[in-house]
mmCIF file of C-alpha atoms in Angstrom:
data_model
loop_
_atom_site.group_PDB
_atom_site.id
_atom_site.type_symbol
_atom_site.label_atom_id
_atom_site.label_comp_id
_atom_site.label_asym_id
_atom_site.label_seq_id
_atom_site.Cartn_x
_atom_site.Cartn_y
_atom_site.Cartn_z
ATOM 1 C CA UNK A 1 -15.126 -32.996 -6.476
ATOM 2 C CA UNK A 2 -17.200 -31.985 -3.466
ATOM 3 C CA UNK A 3 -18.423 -28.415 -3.231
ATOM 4 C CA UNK A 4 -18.218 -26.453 0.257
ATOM 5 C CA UNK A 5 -21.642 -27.312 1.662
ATOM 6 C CA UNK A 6 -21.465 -31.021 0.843
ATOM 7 C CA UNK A 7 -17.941 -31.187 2.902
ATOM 8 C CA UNK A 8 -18.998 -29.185 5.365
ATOM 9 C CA UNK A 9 -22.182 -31.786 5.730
ATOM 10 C CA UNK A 10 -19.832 -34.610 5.003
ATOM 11 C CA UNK A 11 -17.675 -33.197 8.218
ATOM 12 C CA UNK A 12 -17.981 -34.300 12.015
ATOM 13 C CA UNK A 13 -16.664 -31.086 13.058
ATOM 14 C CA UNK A 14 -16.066 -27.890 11.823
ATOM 15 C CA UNK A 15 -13.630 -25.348 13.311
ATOM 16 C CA UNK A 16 -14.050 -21.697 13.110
ATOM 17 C CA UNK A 17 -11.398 -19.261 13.936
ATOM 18 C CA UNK A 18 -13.295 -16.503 15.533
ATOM 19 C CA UNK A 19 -16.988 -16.523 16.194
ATOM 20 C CA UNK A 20 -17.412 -13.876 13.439
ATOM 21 C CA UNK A 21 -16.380 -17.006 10.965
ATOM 22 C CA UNK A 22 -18.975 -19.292 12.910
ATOM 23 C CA UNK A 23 -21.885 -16.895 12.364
ATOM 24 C CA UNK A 24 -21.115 -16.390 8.899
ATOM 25 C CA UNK A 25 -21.471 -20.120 8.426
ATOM 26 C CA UNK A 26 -24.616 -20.199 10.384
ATOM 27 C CA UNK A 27 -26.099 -17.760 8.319
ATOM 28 C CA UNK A 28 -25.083 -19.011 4.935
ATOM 29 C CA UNK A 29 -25.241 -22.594 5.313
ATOM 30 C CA UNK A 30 -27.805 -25.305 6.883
ATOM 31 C CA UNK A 31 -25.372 -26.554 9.863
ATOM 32 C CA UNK A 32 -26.142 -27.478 13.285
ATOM 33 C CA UNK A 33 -24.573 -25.379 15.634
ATOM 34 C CA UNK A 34 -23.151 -27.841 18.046
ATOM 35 C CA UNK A 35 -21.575 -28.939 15.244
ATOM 36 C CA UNK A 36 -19.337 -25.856 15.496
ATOM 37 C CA UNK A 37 -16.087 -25.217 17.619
ATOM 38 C CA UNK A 38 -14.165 -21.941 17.614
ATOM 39 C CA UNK A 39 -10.429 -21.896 18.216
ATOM 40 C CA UNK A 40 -8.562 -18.850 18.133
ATOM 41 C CA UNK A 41 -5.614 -18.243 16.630
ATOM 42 C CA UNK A 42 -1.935 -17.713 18.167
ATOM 43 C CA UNK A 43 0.738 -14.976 17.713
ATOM 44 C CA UNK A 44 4.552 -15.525 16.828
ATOM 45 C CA UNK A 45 7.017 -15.780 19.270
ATOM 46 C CA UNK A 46 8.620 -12.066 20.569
ATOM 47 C CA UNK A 47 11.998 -11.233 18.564
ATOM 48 C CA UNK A 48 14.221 -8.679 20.058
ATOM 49 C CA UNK A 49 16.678 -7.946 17.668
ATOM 50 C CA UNK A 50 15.634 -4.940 14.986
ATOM 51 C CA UNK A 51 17.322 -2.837 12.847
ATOM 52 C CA UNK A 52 15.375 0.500 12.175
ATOM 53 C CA UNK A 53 14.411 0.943 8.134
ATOM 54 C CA UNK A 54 12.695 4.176 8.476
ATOM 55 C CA UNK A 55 14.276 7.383 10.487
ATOM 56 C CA UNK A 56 11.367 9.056 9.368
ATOM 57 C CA UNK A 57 7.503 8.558 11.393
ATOM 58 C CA UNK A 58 5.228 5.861 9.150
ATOM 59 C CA UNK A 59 1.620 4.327 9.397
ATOM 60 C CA UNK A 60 1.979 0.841 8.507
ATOM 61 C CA UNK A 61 -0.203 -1.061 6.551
ATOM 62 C CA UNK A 62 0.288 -4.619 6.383
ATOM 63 C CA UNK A 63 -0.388 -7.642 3.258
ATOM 64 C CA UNK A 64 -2.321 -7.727 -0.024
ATOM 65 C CA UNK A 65 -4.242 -4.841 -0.985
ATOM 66 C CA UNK A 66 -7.088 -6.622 -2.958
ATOM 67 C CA UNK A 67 -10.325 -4.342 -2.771
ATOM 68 C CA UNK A 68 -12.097 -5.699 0.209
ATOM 69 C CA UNK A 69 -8.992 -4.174 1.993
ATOM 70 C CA UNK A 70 -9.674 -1.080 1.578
ATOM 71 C CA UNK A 71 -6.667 0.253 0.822
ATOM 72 C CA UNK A 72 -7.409 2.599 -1.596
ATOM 73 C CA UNK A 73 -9.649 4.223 0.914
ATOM 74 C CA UNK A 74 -6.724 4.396 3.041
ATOM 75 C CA UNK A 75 -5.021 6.412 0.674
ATOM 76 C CA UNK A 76 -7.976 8.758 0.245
ATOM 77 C CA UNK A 77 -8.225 9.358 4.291
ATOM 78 C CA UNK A 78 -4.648 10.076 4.374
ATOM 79 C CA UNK A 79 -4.992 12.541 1.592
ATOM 80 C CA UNK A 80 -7.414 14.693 3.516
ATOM 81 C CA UNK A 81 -5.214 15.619 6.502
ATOM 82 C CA UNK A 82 -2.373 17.643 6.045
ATOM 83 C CA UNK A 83 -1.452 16.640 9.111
ATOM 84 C CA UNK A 84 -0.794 12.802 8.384
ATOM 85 C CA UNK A 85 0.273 14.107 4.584
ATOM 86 C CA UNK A 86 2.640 16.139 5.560
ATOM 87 C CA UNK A 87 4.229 14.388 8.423
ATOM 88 C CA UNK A 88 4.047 10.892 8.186
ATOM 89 C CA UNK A 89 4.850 8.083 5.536
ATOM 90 C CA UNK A 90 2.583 5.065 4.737
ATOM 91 C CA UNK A 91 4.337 1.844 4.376
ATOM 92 C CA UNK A 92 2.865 -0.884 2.769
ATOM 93 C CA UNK A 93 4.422 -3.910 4.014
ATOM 94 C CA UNK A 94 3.551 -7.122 1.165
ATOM 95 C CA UNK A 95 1.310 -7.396 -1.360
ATOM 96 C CA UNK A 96 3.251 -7.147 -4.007
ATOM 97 C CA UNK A 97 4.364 -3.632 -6.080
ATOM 98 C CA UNK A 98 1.937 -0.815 -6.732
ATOM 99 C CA UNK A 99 -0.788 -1.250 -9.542
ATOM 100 C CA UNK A 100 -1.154 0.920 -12.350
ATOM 101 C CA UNK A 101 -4.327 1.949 -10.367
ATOM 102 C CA UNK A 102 -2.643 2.241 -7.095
ATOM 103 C CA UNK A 103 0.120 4.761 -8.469
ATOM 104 C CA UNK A 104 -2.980 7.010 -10.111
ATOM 105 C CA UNK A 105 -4.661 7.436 -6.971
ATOM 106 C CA UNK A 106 -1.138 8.263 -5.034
ATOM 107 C CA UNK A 107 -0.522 10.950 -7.858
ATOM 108 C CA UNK A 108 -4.104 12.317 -8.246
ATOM 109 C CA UNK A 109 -3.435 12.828 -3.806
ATOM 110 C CA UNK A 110 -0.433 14.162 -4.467
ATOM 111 C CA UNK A 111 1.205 11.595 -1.853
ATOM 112 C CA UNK A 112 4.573 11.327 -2.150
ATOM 113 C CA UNK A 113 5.607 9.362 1.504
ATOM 114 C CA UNK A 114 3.789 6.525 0.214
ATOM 115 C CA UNK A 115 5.947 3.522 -0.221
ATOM 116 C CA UNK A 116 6.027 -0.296 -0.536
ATOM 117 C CA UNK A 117 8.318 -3.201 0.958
ATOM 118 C CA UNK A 118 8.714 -6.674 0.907
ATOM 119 C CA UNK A 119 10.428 -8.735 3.305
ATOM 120 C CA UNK A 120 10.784 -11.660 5.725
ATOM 121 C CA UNK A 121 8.840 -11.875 8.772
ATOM 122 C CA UNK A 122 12.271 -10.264 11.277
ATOM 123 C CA UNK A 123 11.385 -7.141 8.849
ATOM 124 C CA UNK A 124 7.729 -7.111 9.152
ATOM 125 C CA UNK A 125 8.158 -7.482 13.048
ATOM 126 C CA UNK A 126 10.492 -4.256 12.832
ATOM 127 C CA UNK A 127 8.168 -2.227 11.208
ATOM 128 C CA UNK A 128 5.870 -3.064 13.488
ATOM 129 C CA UNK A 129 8.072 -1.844 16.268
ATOM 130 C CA UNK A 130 9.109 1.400 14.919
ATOM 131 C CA UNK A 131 5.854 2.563 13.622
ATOM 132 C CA UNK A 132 3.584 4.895 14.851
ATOM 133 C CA UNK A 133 0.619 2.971 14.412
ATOM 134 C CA UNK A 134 -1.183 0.025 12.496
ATOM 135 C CA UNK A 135 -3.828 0.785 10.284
ATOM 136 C CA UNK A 136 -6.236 -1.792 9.143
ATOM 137 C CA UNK A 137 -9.099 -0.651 6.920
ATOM 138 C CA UNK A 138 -10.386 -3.869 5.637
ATOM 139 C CA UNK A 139 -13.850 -4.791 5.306
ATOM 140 C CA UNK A 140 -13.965 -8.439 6.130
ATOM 141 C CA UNK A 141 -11.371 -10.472 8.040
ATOM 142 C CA UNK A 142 -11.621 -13.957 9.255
ATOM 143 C CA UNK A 143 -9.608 -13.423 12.142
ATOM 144 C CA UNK A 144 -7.080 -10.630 11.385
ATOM 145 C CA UNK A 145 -3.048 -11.724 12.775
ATOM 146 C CA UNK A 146 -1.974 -8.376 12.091
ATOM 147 C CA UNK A 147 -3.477 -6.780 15.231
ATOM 148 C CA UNK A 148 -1.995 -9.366 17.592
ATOM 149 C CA UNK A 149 1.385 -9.057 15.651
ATOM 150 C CA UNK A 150 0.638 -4.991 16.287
ATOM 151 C CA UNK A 151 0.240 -5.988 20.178
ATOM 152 C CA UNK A 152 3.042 -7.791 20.546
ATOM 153 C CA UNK A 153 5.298 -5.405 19.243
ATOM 154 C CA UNK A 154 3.575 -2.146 20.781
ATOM 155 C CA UNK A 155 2.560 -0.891 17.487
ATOM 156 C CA UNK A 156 -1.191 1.172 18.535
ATOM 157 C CA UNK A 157 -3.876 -0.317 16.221
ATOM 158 C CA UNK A 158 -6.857 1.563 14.365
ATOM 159 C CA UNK A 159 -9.074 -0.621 12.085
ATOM 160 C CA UNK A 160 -12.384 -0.994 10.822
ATOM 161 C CA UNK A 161 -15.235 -2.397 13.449
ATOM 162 C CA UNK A 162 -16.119 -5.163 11.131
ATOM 163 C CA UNK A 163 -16.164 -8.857 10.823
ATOM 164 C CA UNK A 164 -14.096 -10.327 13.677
ATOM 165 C CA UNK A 165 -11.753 -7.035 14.131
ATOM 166 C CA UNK A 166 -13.709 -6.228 17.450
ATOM 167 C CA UNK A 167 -13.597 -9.805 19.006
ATOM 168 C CA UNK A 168 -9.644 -9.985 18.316
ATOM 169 C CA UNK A 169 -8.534 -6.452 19.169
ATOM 170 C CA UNK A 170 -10.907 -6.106 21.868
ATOM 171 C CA UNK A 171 -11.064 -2.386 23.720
ATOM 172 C CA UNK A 172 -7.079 -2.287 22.208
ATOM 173 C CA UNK A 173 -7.644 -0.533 19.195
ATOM 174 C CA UNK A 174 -9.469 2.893 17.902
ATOM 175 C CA UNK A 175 -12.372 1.512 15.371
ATOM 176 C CA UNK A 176 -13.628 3.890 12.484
ATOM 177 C CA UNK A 177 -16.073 2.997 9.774
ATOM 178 C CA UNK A 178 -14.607 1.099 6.914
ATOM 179 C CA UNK A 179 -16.836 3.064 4.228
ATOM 180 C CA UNK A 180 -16.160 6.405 5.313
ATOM 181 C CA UNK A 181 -13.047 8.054 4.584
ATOM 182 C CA UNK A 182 -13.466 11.282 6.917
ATOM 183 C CA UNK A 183 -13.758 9.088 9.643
ATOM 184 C CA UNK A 184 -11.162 7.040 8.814
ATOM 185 C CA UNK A 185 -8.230 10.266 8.557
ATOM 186 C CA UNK A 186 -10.094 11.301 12.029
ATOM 187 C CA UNK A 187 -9.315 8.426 13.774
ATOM 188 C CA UNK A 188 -5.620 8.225 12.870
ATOM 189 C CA UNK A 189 -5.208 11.934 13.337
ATOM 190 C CA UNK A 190 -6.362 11.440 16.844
ATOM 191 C CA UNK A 191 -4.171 8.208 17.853
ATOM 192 C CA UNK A 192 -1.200 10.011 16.320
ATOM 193 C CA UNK A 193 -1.464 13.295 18.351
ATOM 194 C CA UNK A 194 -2.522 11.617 22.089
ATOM 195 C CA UNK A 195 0.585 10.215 23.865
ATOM 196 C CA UNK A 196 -1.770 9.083 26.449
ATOM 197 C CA UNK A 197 -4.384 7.254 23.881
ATOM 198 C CA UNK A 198 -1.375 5.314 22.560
ATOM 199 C CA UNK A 199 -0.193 4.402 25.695
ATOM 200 C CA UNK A 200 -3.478 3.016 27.437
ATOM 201 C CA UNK A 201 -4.093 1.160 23.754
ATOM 202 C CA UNK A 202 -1.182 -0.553 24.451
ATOM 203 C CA UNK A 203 -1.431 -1.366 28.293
ATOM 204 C CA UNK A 204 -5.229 -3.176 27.231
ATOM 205 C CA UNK A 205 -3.145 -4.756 24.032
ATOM 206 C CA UNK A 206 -0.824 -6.282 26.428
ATOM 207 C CA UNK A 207 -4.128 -7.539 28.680
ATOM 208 C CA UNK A 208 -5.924 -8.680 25.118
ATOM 209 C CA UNK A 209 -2.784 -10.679 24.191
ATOM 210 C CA UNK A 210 -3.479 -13.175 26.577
ATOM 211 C CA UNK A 211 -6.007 -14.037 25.570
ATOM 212 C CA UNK A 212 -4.809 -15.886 22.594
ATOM 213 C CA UNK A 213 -1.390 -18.196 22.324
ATOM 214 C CA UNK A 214 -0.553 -20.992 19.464
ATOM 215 C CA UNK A 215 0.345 -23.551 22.349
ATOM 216 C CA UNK A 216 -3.940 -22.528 23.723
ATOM 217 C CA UNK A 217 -4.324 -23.098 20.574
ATOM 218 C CA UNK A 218 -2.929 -26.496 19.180
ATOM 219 C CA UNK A 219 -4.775 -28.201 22.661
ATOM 220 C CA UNK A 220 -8.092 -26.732 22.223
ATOM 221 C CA UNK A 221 -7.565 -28.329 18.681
ATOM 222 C CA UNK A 222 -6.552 -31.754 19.788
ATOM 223 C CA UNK A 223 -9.145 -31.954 22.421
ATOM 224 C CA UNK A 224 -11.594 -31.323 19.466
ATOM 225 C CA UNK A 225 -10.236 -34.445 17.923
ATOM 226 C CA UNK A 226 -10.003 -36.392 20.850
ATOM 227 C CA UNK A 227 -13.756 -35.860 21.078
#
């Protein structure tokens, strides 16, 4: 079987989804840039149909919670505002049940809105909808859907400034730092209480969503081929 660098040798073109990806190849392997294409990513098509799961106010948190993800950071930052604490759930929407880990941490915070879900995608799109914002702690995404699925549904987006979180949510979202929990519960504390924050992060989302479309996205591809 080949190995990584020998196909990516082997390969007339390589295509990166974000130019966070491409610089990550640049830096760990011995390609020639021209080489390299980047091609964003698209977001779903717009449902319009929701039912409601939560009557009370949630953060969402969306897919696997492996440890680059940062959720149980999440968790921590939450703990240490009785503000979010005491007035706000945390979904987690996806990966999977609660560890044995997971539930130790939400006891030793004493947090006791935190929940998980599963579901299709019509139920991840209506959380998205009815929540009162999108929080997305990780510390390494390739491209990260979630914020454009955030967009689209006028969910207000805070996330870590890492990896290619900045190129894809653009001036839409409030960044914190990924390693620092403080910062993390500030952030979300101040997107939750400012009406007018929320609303001018989603008037740019709308302006950053246009940026990106799967139909952009399928001819950029095919011209690559072409070539």
């Amino acid at each position: 079987y080949l190995n990584k660098k020998e196909i990516l040798n082997f390969a007339d073109k390589i295509i990166c989804i974000s130019e966070s990806t491409k610089n990550d190849l640049l830096e760990y392997y011995n390609i020639e840039k021209k080489k390299i294409s980047v091609v964003y990513l698209g977001y779903p098509e717009k449902i319009d149909h929701f039912k409601k799961i939560f009557n009370s106010p949630y953060i969402l948190f969306v897919g696997t919670r492996w440890k680059y993800k940062n959720f149980n950071k999440l968790l921590k930052a939450i703990s240490i505002s009785k503000f979010i604490k005491n007035n706000f759930k945390l979904v987690a929407f996806g990966g999977g049940k609660f560890n044995i880990y997971e539930k130790s941490l939400i006891k030793k915070y004493d947090l006791k809105n935190v929940v998980q879900i599963d579901g299709n995608n019509e139920k991840l799109y209506s959380c998205y909808k009815y929540a009162s914002l999108f929080v997305y702690p990780t510390q390494y995404e390739g491209f990260g859907l979630p914020i454009l699925e955030s967009f689209l549904y006028g969910c207000p987006v805070a996330c870590s400034h890492n990896s290619s979180l900045p190129e894809v949510a653009g001036e839409a979202a409030v960044y914190f730092d990924s390693n620092d929990e403080k910062d993390i519960s500030e952030k979300i504390e101040t997107v939750l209480l400012s009406k007018n924050l929320k609303n001018n992060l989603n008037d740019k989302a709308i302006i950053q969503l246009k940026k990106f479309s799967w139909s952009k996205c399928a001819q950029q591809t095919l011209d690559i081929y072409k070539s």
